[in-house]
Coordinates of C-alpha atoms in Angstrom, one line a residue:
M10 CA -28.4 -123.7 110.7
A11 CA -29.1 -120.0 110.6
V12 CA -29.4 -118.2 113.9
S13 CA -31.6 -115.2 114.6
P14 CA -29.4 -112.1 114.8
Q15 CA -31.5 -110.9 117.8
A16 CA -29.9 -113.7 119.9
L17 CA -26.3 -112.5 119.1
P18 CA -24.0 -110.0 120.9
L19 CA -23.7 -107.5 117.9
S20 CA -27.4 -107.6 117.0
G21 CA -28.4 -104.1 115.8
V22 CA -24.9 -103.1 114.8
M23 CA -24.7 -102.2 111.1
V24 CA -21.4 -102.4 109.2
V25 CA -20.7 -101.1 105.7
S26 CA -17.6 -102.3 104.1
L27 CA -15.7 -101.4 101.0
E28 CA -13.6 -104.5 101.1
Q29 CA -11.6 -106.8 98.9
A30 CA -9.2 -109.7 99.2
V31 CA -8.6 -111.1 102.7
A32 CA -7.8 -108.6 105.6
A33 CA -10.9 -106.5 105.8
P34 CA -13.3 -109.3 104.8
F35 CA -11.9 -111.4 107.6
A36 CA -12.5 -108.7 110.1
T37 CA -16.1 -108.1 109.0
R38 CA -17.0 -111.8 108.7
Q39 CA -16.1 -112.1 112.4
L40 CA -18.4 -109.2 113.1
A41 CA -21.1 -110.9 111.1
D42 CA -20.5 -114.1 113.1
L43 CA -21.5 -112.2 116.2
G44 CA -24.7 -110.9 114.6
A45 CA -23.7 -107.6 113.0
R46 CA -25.4 -106.7 109.8
V47 CA -22.6 -106.5 107.3
I48 CA -23.3 -104.8 103.9
K49 CA -20.4 -105.6 101.6
V50 CA -20.2 -103.0 98.8
E51 CA -18.8 -104.5 95.6
R52 CA -18.1 -103.5 92.0
P53 CA -20.8 -104.0 89.4
G54 CA -20.0 -106.7 86.9
G55 CA -18.0 -109.1 89.1
G56 CA -17.6 -107.8 92.6
D57 CA -14.7 -108.5 95.0
F58 CA -11.8 -109.8 92.9
A59 CA -11.3 -112.5 95.6
R60 CA -14.4 -114.2 94.1
R61 CA -12.1 -115.2 91.2
Y62 CA -9.0 -116.3 93.1
D63 CA -9.9 -119.9 92.3
T64 CA -13.0 -122.0 91.5
T65 CA -12.5 -125.0 93.7
V66 CA -15.6 -124.9 96.0
H67 CA -18.3 -125.9 93.6
G68 CA -17.2 -123.2 91.3
E69 CA -16.6 -120.6 94.0
S70 CA -13.3 -119.3 95.4
S71 CA -12.1 -121.0 98.5
Y72 CA -10.9 -117.6 99.9
F73 CA -14.3 -116.0 99.2
V74 CA -16.3 -118.8 100.8
W75 CA -14.2 -118.7 103.9
L76 CA -14.3 -114.9 104.4
N77 CA -17.8 -113.8 103.4
R78 CA -20.6 -115.9 104.9
S79 CA -23.5 -114.1 106.6
K80 CA -23.0 -110.9 104.7
E81 CA -25.2 -108.9 102.3
S82 CA -23.8 -108.0 98.9
L83 CA -24.6 -104.6 97.3
T84 CA -23.1 -103.6 94.0
L85 CA -22.4 -99.9 93.5
D86 CA -20.4 -97.9 91.0
L87 CA -18.7 -95.5 93.3
K88 CA -17.2 -93.6 90.5
S89 CA -20.7 -92.3 89.7
E90 CA -22.4 -89.6 91.7
R91 CA -25.5 -91.7 92.2
G92 CA -23.4 -94.6 93.5
R93 CA -21.7 -92.4 96.0
Q94 CA -25.1 -91.0 97.0
V95 CA -26.3 -94.5 97.9
L96 CA -23.2 -95.1 100.0
E97 CA -23.8 -91.8 101.7
Q98 CA -27.3 -92.9 102.7
L99 CA -26.0 -96.2 104.0
L100 CA -23.3 -94.6 106.1
A101 CA -25.9 -92.3 107.7
Q102 CA -27.4 -95.4 109.2
A103 CA -24.2 -97.4 109.9
D104 CA -22.3 -97.9 113.1
V105 CA -19.0 -99.0 111.4
F106 CA -17.4 -98.3 108.1
V107 CA -14.5 -100.6 107.0
Q108 CA -12.3 -100.2 103.9
N109 CA -9.1 -101.7 102.5
L110 CA -9.1 -100.2 99.1
A111 CA -5.9 -99.0 97.4
P112 CA -4.0 -96.2 99.1
G113 CA -6.0 -93.0 99.0
A114 CA -8.9 -94.4 97.1
T115 CA -11.7 -93.8 99.7
A116 CA -10.4 -90.2 100.3
R117 CA -10.6 -89.5 96.5
L118 CA -14.2 -90.7 96.6
G119 CA -15.0 -88.4 99.4
F120 CA -15.1 -91.0 102.2
G121 CA -11.8 -90.3 104.0
T122 CA -11.7 -90.6 107.8
D123 CA -11.7 -86.8 108.5
S124 CA -14.5 -86.2 106.0
L125 CA -16.6 -89.0 107.5
A126 CA -16.1 -87.6 111.1
E127 CA -17.6 -84.3 110.0
R128 CA -20.6 -85.8 108.3
F129 CA -21.3 -88.8 110.5
P130 CA -19.9 -88.1 114.0
S131 CA -21.2 -91.4 115.4
L132 CA -19.7 -93.6 112.7
I133 CA -16.6 -95.6 113.5
P134 CA -14.3 -95.7 110.5
C135 CA -11.7 -98.5 110.2
S136 CA -9.0 -98.4 107.6
V137 CA -6.9 -101.4 106.7
S138 CA -3.8 -100.5 104.7
G139 CA -0.4 -102.0 103.7
Y140 CA 2.0 -99.8 105.6
G141 CA -0.2 -97.2 107.3
T142 CA -2.1 -94.1 106.0
T143 CA 0.9 -91.8 106.9
G144 CA 4.6 -92.2 106.7
P145 CA 7.1 -92.9 103.9
W146 CA 5.3 -96.0 102.5
A147 CA 1.7 -94.8 102.8
D148 CA 1.2 -94.9 99.0
R149 CA 2.9 -98.3 98.5
K150 CA 0.8 -101.3 97.6
A151 CA 1.2 -104.3 99.9
Y152 CA 0.2 -107.9 99.5
D153 CA 0.6 -110.7 102.0
L154 CA 3.9 -112.2 100.8
L155 CA 5.4 -108.8 100.3
V156 CA 4.7 -108.0 103.9
Q157 CA 6.1 -111.4 105.0
C158 CA 9.3 -110.4 103.3
Q159 CA 9.4 -106.9 104.7
T160 CA 9.0 -108.0 108.3
G161 CA 11.7 -110.6 108.0
L162 CA 9.3 -113.5 108.5
V163 CA 10.4 -115.3 105.3
S164 CA 14.0 -115.2 106.5
L165 CA 12.9 -117.3 109.5
T166 CA 10.8 -119.8 107.7
G167 CA 11.9 -122.8 105.7
S168 CA 15.0 -125.1 105.7
P169 CA 18.6 -124.1 106.3
D170 CA 19.1 -124.1 102.5
E171 CA 16.0 -122.2 101.4
P172 CA 13.6 -119.6 102.9
A173 CA 9.9 -120.1 102.4
R174 CA 6.6 -118.2 102.7
V175 CA 4.2 -119.2 105.5
G176 CA 1.6 -121.3 103.8
I177 CA -1.4 -119.2 104.7
S178 CA -2.1 -115.4 104.3
I179 CA -0.6 -114.6 107.7
A180 CA -0.1 -110.9 107.3
D181 CA -3.7 -110.5 106.0
I182 CA -5.0 -112.6 108.9
A183 CA -3.1 -110.7 111.5
A184 CA -4.4 -107.4 110.2
G185 CA -7.9 -108.7 110.0
M186 CA -7.7 -109.9 113.6
Y187 CA -6.5 -106.5 114.8
A188 CA -9.1 -104.7 112.8
Y189 CA -11.8 -106.9 114.4
S190 CA -10.6 -106.3 117.9
G191 CA -10.0 -102.6 117.2
I192 CA -13.6 -102.2 116.0
L193 CA -15.0 -104.1 119.0
T194 CA -12.9 -101.8 121.3
A195 CA -14.2 -98.7 119.4
L196 CA -17.8 -99.9 119.8
L197 CA -17.3 -100.5 123.5
T198 CA -15.7 -97.0 123.9
R199 CA -18.6 -95.4 122.0
A200 CA -21.2 -97.2 124.1
T201 CA -19.6 -96.5 127.5
T202 CA -18.2 -93.0 126.9
G203 CA -19.9 -91.6 123.8
T204 CA -16.5 -91.0 122.3
V205 CA -16.0 -92.2 118.7
R206 CA -12.5 -93.3 117.8
A207 CA -11.3 -94.2 114.3
V208 CA -9.5 -97.5 113.9
E209 CA -6.4 -98.0 111.7
V210 CA -4.5 -101.2 111.1
S211 CA -1.7 -102.0 108.6
L212 CA -0.6 -105.4 107.4
F213 CA 3.0 -104.5 108.1
E214 CA 2.5 -103.3 111.7
A215 CA 0.2 -106.3 112.5
L216 CA 2.8 -108.8 111.4
A217 CA 5.5 -106.7 112.9
E218 CA 3.9 -107.3 116.3
W219 CA 4.0 -111.0 115.7
M220 CA 7.7 -110.8 114.9
S221 CA 8.5 -109.3 118.3
Q222 CA 10.1 -112.4 119.8
P223 CA 12.6 -113.1 117.1
A224 CA 13.2 -109.3 116.9
Y225 CA 14.1 -109.3 120.6
Y226 CA 16.3 -112.4 120.2
A227 CA 18.2 -110.9 117.3
R228 CA 18.6 -107.4 118.9
F229 CA 20.1 -108.7 122.1
S230 CA 21.9 -111.8 120.9
G231 CA 23.5 -110.2 117.8
T232 CA 22.2 -113.0 115.5
Q233 CA 18.7 -113.9 114.3
P234 CA 17.2 -117.4 114.9
Q235 CA 18.2 -119.7 112.2
R236 CA 15.9 -121.5 109.7
V237 CA 15.7 -125.1 111.0
G238 CA 12.7 -126.6 109.2
T239 CA 10.3 -128.2 111.6
Q240 CA 12.8 -127.8 114.5
H241 CA 12.4 -124.9 117.0
A242 CA 15.1 -122.3 116.6
T243 CA 15.7 -121.8 120.3
I244 CA 14.4 -124.9 122.0
A245 CA 15.7 -128.5 121.7
P246 CA 14.6 -131.2 121.3
Y247 CA 11.6 -129.7 119.6
G248 CA 10.8 -130.8 116.1
A249 CA 9.7 -133.6 113.8
F250 CA 11.4 -137.0 113.5
T251 CA 10.6 -139.9 111.2
C252 CA 9.3 -143.1 112.6
A253 CA 9.8 -146.7 111.4
D254 CA 6.5 -146.5 109.3
G255 CA 7.6 -143.3 107.5
K256 CA 5.3 -141.0 109.4
D257 CA 6.8 -137.9 111.0
V258 CA 6.0 -137.1 114.6
L259 CA 6.8 -133.9 116.4
L260 CA 7.8 -133.8 120.0
S261 CA 8.4 -130.8 122.3
V262 CA 10.5 -130.8 125.5
Q263 CA 9.9 -127.5 127.4
N264 CA 11.8 -127.9 130.7
E265 CA 14.3 -130.0 132.6
R266 CA 11.7 -132.2 134.2
E267 CA 10.4 -133.2 130.8
W268 CA 14.0 -133.7 129.5
A269 CA 14.8 -136.1 132.3
A270 CA 11.6 -138.0 131.7
L271 CA 12.4 -138.3 128.0
C272 CA 15.9 -139.6 128.7
E273 CA 14.7 -142.2 131.2
R274 CA 11.4 -143.5 129.8
F275 CA 11.6 -142.9 126.0
L276 CA 15.3 -142.8 125.1
D277 CA 16.2 -145.4 127.8
A278 CA 19.3 -143.4 128.6
P279 CA 18.8 -141.7 132.0
G280 CA 22.4 -140.7 132.1
L281 CA 21.9 -138.3 129.2
A282 CA 19.9 -136.0 131.5
D283 CA 23.0 -134.9 133.2
D284 CA 25.4 -135.0 130.2
P285 CA 27.0 -131.5 130.1
R286 CA 26.1 -131.3 126.3
F287 CA 22.4 -131.6 127.1
A288 CA 21.9 -130.6 130.8
T289 CA 20.4 -127.2 130.1
G290 CA 18.2 -125.7 127.4
A291 CA 21.0 -123.6 126.0
A292 CA 23.4 -126.6 125.9
R293 CA 20.8 -128.7 124.1
V294 CA 20.4 -126.0 121.4
A295 CA 24.2 -125.6 121.1
H296 CA 24.5 -129.4 120.6
R297 CA 21.3 -129.8 118.6
E298 CA 22.8 -132.0 115.8
E299 CA 24.2 -134.6 118.3
L300 CA 21.0 -134.6 120.3
N301 CA 18.8 -134.9 117.2
A302 CA 20.8 -137.9 116.0
I303 CA 20.1 -139.7 119.3
V304 CA 16.4 -138.8 119.2
A305 CA 16.1 -139.7 115.5
E306 CA 17.6 -143.2 116.1
R307 CA 15.0 -143.9 118.8
F308 CA 12.2 -142.7 116.6
A309 CA 13.3 -145.0 113.8
E310 CA 12.9 -148.1 116.0
S311 CA 9.1 -147.8 116.4
D312 CA 6.1 -147.0 114.2
S313 CA 4.4 -143.7 114.8
A314 CA 1.5 -145.1 116.8
E315 CA 3.9 -146.7 119.3
V316 CA 6.1 -143.6 119.5
M317 CA 3.1 -141.3 120.3
K318 CA 1.8 -143.8 122.8
V319 CA 5.1 -143.9 124.7
L320 CA 5.5 -140.2 124.6
D321 CA 2.0 -139.7 125.9
E322 CA 2.7 -142.1 128.8
T323 CA 6.0 -140.2 129.5
G324 CA 4.2 -136.9 129.6
I325 CA 5.9 -135.4 126.5
A326 CA 3.8 -133.2 124.2
N327 CA 3.7 -134.7 120.7
A328 CA 1.7 -134.6 117.4
G329 CA 1.7 -136.4 114.1
V330 CA 2.6 -134.1 111.3
N331 CA -0.8 -134.0 109.5
D332 CA -1.6 -133.2 106.0
I333 CA -4.8 -131.3 105.2
E334 CA -6.8 -134.5 104.7
D335 CA -5.8 -135.5 108.3
F336 CA -6.8 -132.1 109.6
L337 CA -10.3 -132.3 107.9
A338 CA -10.9 -135.6 109.7
H339 CA -9.4 -134.5 113.0
P340 CA -11.2 -136.1 116.0
V341 CA -11.3 -132.9 118.0
L342 CA -13.2 -131.1 115.3
A343 CA -15.7 -134.0 115.0
G344 CA -15.9 -134.7 118.7
R345 CA -16.6 -131.1 119.6
E346 CA -19.0 -130.7 116.7
R347 CA -17.2 -127.7 115.2
W348 CA -18.5 -128.1 111.6
R349 CA -21.7 -126.5 110.2
D350 CA -23.1 -126.4 106.7
V351 CA -23.2 -123.1 104.9
R352 CA -24.9 -122.3 101.6
I353 CA -22.8 -120.8 98.8
P354 CA -24.0 -118.9 95.7
S355 CA -24.1 -122.0 93.5
G356 CA -26.7 -123.4 96.0
A357 CA -24.4 -126.1 97.3
M358 CA -23.9 -126.6 101.0
V359 CA -20.3 -126.7 102.2
P360 CA -18.9 -127.4 105.7
A361 CA -17.5 -124.4 107.6
L362 CA -15.8 -124.2 111.0
L363 CA -17.5 -122.5 113.9
P364 CA -15.6 -119.4 115.1
P365 CA -13.0 -120.3 117.7
A366 CA -14.4 -118.1 120.5
D367 CA -17.3 -119.7 122.1
L368 CA -19.6 -117.4 124.0
T369 CA -21.9 -119.0 126.6
G370 CA -25.5 -118.8 125.6
S371 CA -24.8 -117.5 122.1
T372 CA -24.6 -119.5 118.9
P373 CA -22.7 -117.8 116.0
R374 CA -24.5 -116.9 112.8
M375 CA -23.5 -119.2 109.9
D376 CA -25.6 -117.8 107.1
A377 CA -25.1 -118.1 103.4
V378 CA -22.2 -116.7 101.3
P379 CA -23.8 -114.0 99.0
A380 CA -23.7 -113.8 95.3
A381 CA -22.4 -110.5 93.9
G382 CA -25.1 -108.0 94.2
E383 CA -27.6 -110.5 95.7
H384 CA -29.0 -108.0 98.1
T385 CA -28.8 -104.9 96.0
E386 CA -32.6 -104.5 95.3
R387 CA -33.6 -105.2 98.9
I388 CA -31.1 -102.7 100.4
L389 CA -32.0 -100.0 97.9
T390 CA -35.7 -100.5 98.7
E391 CA -34.9 -100.1 102.4
L392 CA -33.3 -96.8 101.5
G393 CA -36.5 -95.6 99.8
Y394 CA -35.7 -96.3 96.1
S395 CA -38.7 -97.3 94.0
R396 CA -38.7 -100.2 91.5
D397 CA -38.4 -97.7 88.7
D398 CA -35.4 -96.0 90.4
I399 CA -33.7 -99.4 90.8
A400 CA -34.4 -100.3 87.2
T401 CA -32.8 -97.1 86.0
L402 CA -29.7 -97.7 88.2
R403 CA -29.4 -101.2 86.7
A404 CA -29.9 -99.9 83.1
D405 CA -27.1 -97.4 83.7
H406 CA -24.9 -100.1 85.2
L407 CA -24.5 -98.2 88.4
V408 CA -25.5 -101.2 90.5

């Protein structure tokens, strides 16, 4: 159900975004969730290329449906003087300008950060790049998996025999989250001090932050954590084991109290708790193969429901290893009423998850995903363009 933006925390905040793909759209969608007016500027004749990543959601891209609800779509040819003039008019009214175009593209169009600060001193610019707007790799293109490789994440992920990418666009998501929090911080700073600060986030540095723990481990141990599949590289027992019914269940032992309880009540081997091979966390990791063999044998004796029941009773954290179908039917999402219907350009209604941060007394906006250029005429009319002006712009393929 659509929510009045007047009831939302960012009501009255206007965001203009030259965005594509994942990182910047994820940041601006979260601003839209909170009530900001987000005007997404797209190319005439097709718009954001993420619209064509796939066609699985009633003909729409799964990425685009996820990232672009509650936005307005304006098509503009920014290579034309008239297209840039429209953008200039929008930015004069905007609070935030977000862009993640190719390196240097916005500066070449005349909308670089320094230029914007001179013309629009109250505007908060946010740039999302691959490796930063300065430095030796500033001009280098970056996509999610490339950044996963560059930060070393791929070397940590997968089985001992083969590395693997993380199954979601984790570098893009990390950058989008930091852009979102950076923009919120800049809005707060402007509101409380009057100072306008530009925001810059790179995919590489966002994911580099998330790599800090294995980086510390490798720097000070002399070796990096090994790839161990669903096992934890530095904690044991912590991983998935196969039950008698063929379903995998993951358990996690975090401390010596839990380890003793696991030995006594689940493994039925209380003496293992003090076995020198397993008595400490470091010892259990050093003797992981022996320990895993003992745990795996116990798992194989019972079906998954019984294993999880006993682990719950023992106070050991555990989870079935779900597939996506299991996730979609998860009782927590249903029991907490986290699904809402959102309209997509085809007219179909599709379920979408509420944003994870609940704010007391505020219901997030869950409006439609726009068609490319759906709001062009309305936005241009607001800017003072007549019907004849708009018709001319359309005839010249500038919108």
